[in-house]
Amino acid sequence: MTTKLLVRNIDDDIALALKQRGAANGRSAEAEHREILRAALQRPTRRSLVDVLTSMPNVGLDSDFDCRSA
């Protein structure tokens, strides 16, 4: 599903920056606006704590991380 979105009362310098950013990325200002909105509003899939912990490399000794021995 797609929806039209009209943005009004944008400062000229913001509109120009959007056009320049779009051009730098090979996109129109409208396409750049869509990408900015998508990146800002679509959150990445959250990983579970178990996934994060099991992906950590097994390096060092347990004593390396013991702050009580310092």
N, C-alpha and C. Protein backbone atom coordinates (compact mmCIF):
# COMPACT_ATOMS: atom_id res chain seq x y z
N MET A 1 0.84 -1.18 0.00
CA MET A 1 0.00 0.00 0.00
C MET A 1 0.89 1.24 0.00
N THR A 2 0.54 2.20 -0.79
CA THR A 2 1.26 3.46 -0.81
C THR A 2 0.30 4.58 -0.50
N THR A 3 0.82 5.60 0.10
CA THR A 3 0.03 6.76 0.48
C THR A 3 0.77 8.01 0.05
N LYS A 4 0.05 8.99 -0.39
CA LYS A 4 0.67 10.26 -0.75
C LYS A 4 0.90 11.07 0.51
N LEU A 5 2.00 11.78 0.52
CA LEU A 5 2.35 12.63 1.64
C LEU A 5 2.80 13.97 1.09
N LEU A 6 2.18 15.01 1.54
CA LEU A 6 2.52 16.36 1.12
C LEU A 6 3.13 17.09 2.30
N VAL A 7 4.32 17.62 2.10
CA VAL A 7 5.01 18.34 3.16
C VAL A 7 5.03 19.82 2.78
N ARG A 8 4.54 20.65 3.66
CA ARG A 8 4.46 22.08 3.38
C ARG A 8 5.35 22.87 4.33
N ASN A 9 5.59 24.11 3.95
CA ASN A 9 6.32 25.08 4.77
C ASN A 9 7.72 24.59 5.14
N ILE A 10 8.44 24.11 4.13
CA ILE A 10 9.83 23.70 4.32
C ILE A 10 10.73 24.89 3.99
N ASP A 11 11.66 25.17 4.85
CA ASP A 11 12.61 26.26 4.59
C ASP A 11 13.37 25.98 3.30
N ASP A 12 13.70 27.03 2.59
CA ASP A 12 14.40 26.90 1.32
C ASP A 12 15.73 26.17 1.48
N ASP A 13 16.44 26.44 2.58
CA ASP A 13 17.74 25.79 2.76
C ASP A 13 17.58 24.28 3.00
N ILE A 14 16.49 23.88 3.65
CA ILE A 14 16.23 22.45 3.86
C ILE A 14 15.88 21.78 2.54
N ALA A 15 15.04 22.44 1.74
CA ALA A 15 14.66 21.89 0.43
C ALA A 15 15.90 21.75 -0.46
N LEU A 16 16.77 22.74 -0.43
CA LEU A 16 17.99 22.68 -1.23
C LEU A 16 18.90 21.55 -0.75
N ALA A 17 19.03 21.41 0.56
CA ALA A 17 19.86 20.33 1.11
C ALA A 17 19.30 18.97 0.71
N LEU A 18 18.00 18.83 0.69
CA LEU A 18 17.36 17.58 0.28
C LEU A 18 17.67 17.28 -1.18
N LYS A 19 17.57 18.29 -2.03
CA LYS A 19 17.89 18.12 -3.45
C LYS A 19 19.36 17.74 -3.63
N GLN A 20 20.25 18.40 -2.89
CA GLN A 20 21.68 18.11 -3.02
C GLN A 20 22.00 16.71 -2.52
N ARG A 21 21.41 16.32 -1.40
CA ARG A 21 21.64 14.98 -0.86
C ARG A 21 21.12 13.92 -1.82
N GLY A 22 19.94 14.18 -2.39
CA GLY A 22 19.40 13.25 -3.37
C GLY A 22 20.30 13.11 -4.57
N ALA A 23 20.78 14.24 -5.09
CA ALA A 23 21.68 14.21 -6.24
C ALA A 23 22.96 13.45 -5.92
N ALA A 24 23.49 13.65 -4.73
CA ALA A 24 24.72 12.96 -4.33
C ALA A 24 24.51 11.45 -4.25
N ASN A 25 23.27 11.03 -3.98
CA ASN A 25 22.95 9.61 -3.87
C ASN A 25 22.29 9.07 -5.14
N GLY A 26 22.26 9.88 -6.20
CA GLY A 26 21.69 9.43 -7.46
C GLY A 26 20.18 9.28 -7.42
N ARG A 27 19.53 10.09 -6.58
CA ARG A 27 18.07 10.02 -6.43
C ARG A 27 17.48 11.41 -6.57
N SER A 28 16.19 11.44 -6.85
CA SER A 28 15.48 12.71 -6.85
C SER A 28 15.29 13.16 -5.41
N ALA A 29 14.91 14.41 -5.24
CA ALA A 29 14.63 14.91 -3.88
C ALA A 29 13.49 14.10 -3.26
N GLU A 30 12.50 13.75 -4.06
CA GLU A 30 11.37 12.97 -3.55
C GLU A 30 11.81 11.57 -3.11
N ALA A 31 12.64 10.93 -3.91
CA ALA A 31 13.14 9.60 -3.54
C ALA A 31 14.03 9.68 -2.30
N GLU A 32 14.81 10.75 -2.21
CA GLU A 32 15.67 10.93 -1.03
C GLU A 32 14.81 11.13 0.22
N HIS A 33 13.74 11.88 0.08
CA HIS A 33 12.82 12.11 1.19
C HIS A 33 12.22 10.78 1.65
N ARG A 34 11.82 9.95 0.70
CA ARG A 34 11.28 8.62 1.06
C ARG A 34 12.31 7.79 1.81
N GLU A 35 13.56 7.83 1.34
CA GLU A 35 14.61 7.04 1.99
C GLU A 35 14.90 7.54 3.40
N ILE A 36 14.91 8.86 3.58
CA ILE A 36 15.13 9.43 4.91
C ILE A 36 14.02 8.99 5.86
N LEU A 37 12.78 9.06 5.40
CA LEU A 37 11.66 8.64 6.24
C LEU A 37 11.74 7.14 6.56
N ARG A 38 12.06 6.32 5.55
CA ARG A 38 12.17 4.88 5.78
C ARG A 38 13.26 4.57 6.80
N ALA A 39 14.43 5.18 6.64
CA ALA A 39 15.55 4.92 7.54
C ALA A 39 15.24 5.38 8.97
N ALA A 40 14.51 6.48 9.09
CA ALA A 40 14.21 7.02 10.41
C ALA A 40 13.11 6.25 11.12
N LEU A 41 12.19 5.69 10.37
CA LEU A 41 10.99 5.13 11.00
C LEU A 41 10.93 3.61 11.02
N GLN A 42 11.66 2.95 10.15
CA GLN A 42 11.65 1.49 10.18
C GLN A 42 12.79 1.00 11.04
N ARG A 43 12.44 0.40 12.12
CA ARG A 43 13.46 -0.09 13.05
C ARG A 43 13.99 -1.44 12.59
N PRO A 44 15.27 -1.68 12.79
CA PRO A 44 15.80 -3.00 12.43
C PRO A 44 15.23 -4.06 13.37
N THR A 45 15.22 -5.29 12.90
CA THR A 45 14.74 -6.39 13.71
C THR A 45 15.62 -6.51 14.95
N ARG A 46 14.99 -6.55 16.10
CA ARG A 46 15.75 -6.66 17.35
C ARG A 46 16.23 -8.09 17.54
N ARG A 47 17.48 -8.20 17.97
CA ARG A 47 18.03 -9.52 18.27
C ARG A 47 17.78 -9.83 19.74
N SER A 48 17.58 -11.10 20.01
CA SER A 48 17.36 -11.50 21.40
C SER A 48 18.69 -11.42 22.16
N LEU A 49 18.60 -11.33 23.47
CA LEU A 49 19.79 -11.28 24.31
C LEU A 49 20.63 -12.55 24.11
N VAL A 50 19.97 -13.68 23.97
CA VAL A 50 20.69 -14.94 23.76
C VAL A 50 21.50 -14.87 22.46
N ASP A 51 20.90 -14.34 21.39
CA ASP A 51 21.62 -14.22 20.12
C ASP A 51 22.82 -13.30 20.25
N VAL A 52 22.66 -12.19 20.95
CA VAL A 52 23.77 -11.25 21.13
C VAL A 52 24.89 -11.90 21.93
N LEU A 53 24.55 -12.55 23.02
CA LEU A 53 25.57 -13.17 23.87
C LEU A 53 26.28 -14.32 23.17
N THR A 54 25.54 -15.14 22.42
CA THR A 54 26.18 -16.27 21.75
C THR A 54 27.01 -15.84 20.55
N SER A 55 26.79 -14.63 20.04
CA SER A 55 27.59 -14.15 18.90
C SER A 55 28.89 -13.50 19.35
N MET A 56 29.06 -13.30 20.65
CA MET A 56 30.29 -12.67 21.15
C MET A 56 31.44 -13.67 21.04
N PRO A 57 32.61 -13.20 20.59
CA PRO A 57 33.74 -14.12 20.46
C PRO A 57 34.23 -14.60 21.83
N ASN A 58 34.73 -15.80 21.84
CA ASN A 58 35.26 -16.40 23.07
C ASN A 58 36.74 -16.06 23.14
N VAL A 59 37.05 -14.92 23.76
CA VAL A 59 38.44 -14.47 23.85
C VAL A 59 38.79 -14.16 25.29
N GLY A 60 40.04 -14.29 25.63
CA GLY A 60 40.49 -13.95 26.97
C GLY A 60 40.12 -15.00 27.99
N LEU A 61 40.61 -14.77 29.17
CA LEU A 61 40.31 -15.65 30.31
C LEU A 61 39.29 -14.96 31.19
N ASP A 62 38.55 -15.74 31.95
CA ASP A 62 37.58 -15.14 32.87
C ASP A 62 38.27 -14.17 33.83
N SER A 63 39.49 -14.48 34.22
CA SER A 63 40.22 -13.61 35.16
C SER A 63 40.55 -12.25 34.53
N ASP A 64 40.61 -12.18 33.21
CA ASP A 64 40.85 -10.90 32.54
C ASP A 64 39.72 -9.91 32.80
N PHE A 65 38.55 -10.42 33.07
CA PHE A 65 37.36 -9.59 33.24
C PHE A 65 36.93 -9.46 34.69
N ASP A 66 37.74 -9.96 35.61
CA ASP A 66 37.41 -9.92 37.03
C ASP A 66 37.85 -8.57 37.61
N CYS A 67 36.91 -7.68 37.82
CA CYS A 67 37.26 -6.35 38.33
C CYS A 67 37.52 -6.37 39.84
N ARG A 68 37.21 -7.44 40.50
CA ARG A 68 37.42 -7.52 41.95
C ARG A 68 38.89 -7.74 42.30
N SER A 69 39.68 -8.22 41.34
CA SER A 69 41.09 -8.49 41.63
C SER A 69 41.98 -7.27 41.43
N ALA A 70 41.42 -6.17 41.01
CA ALA A 70 42.23 -4.97 40.72
C ALA A 70 42.50 -4.18 41.96
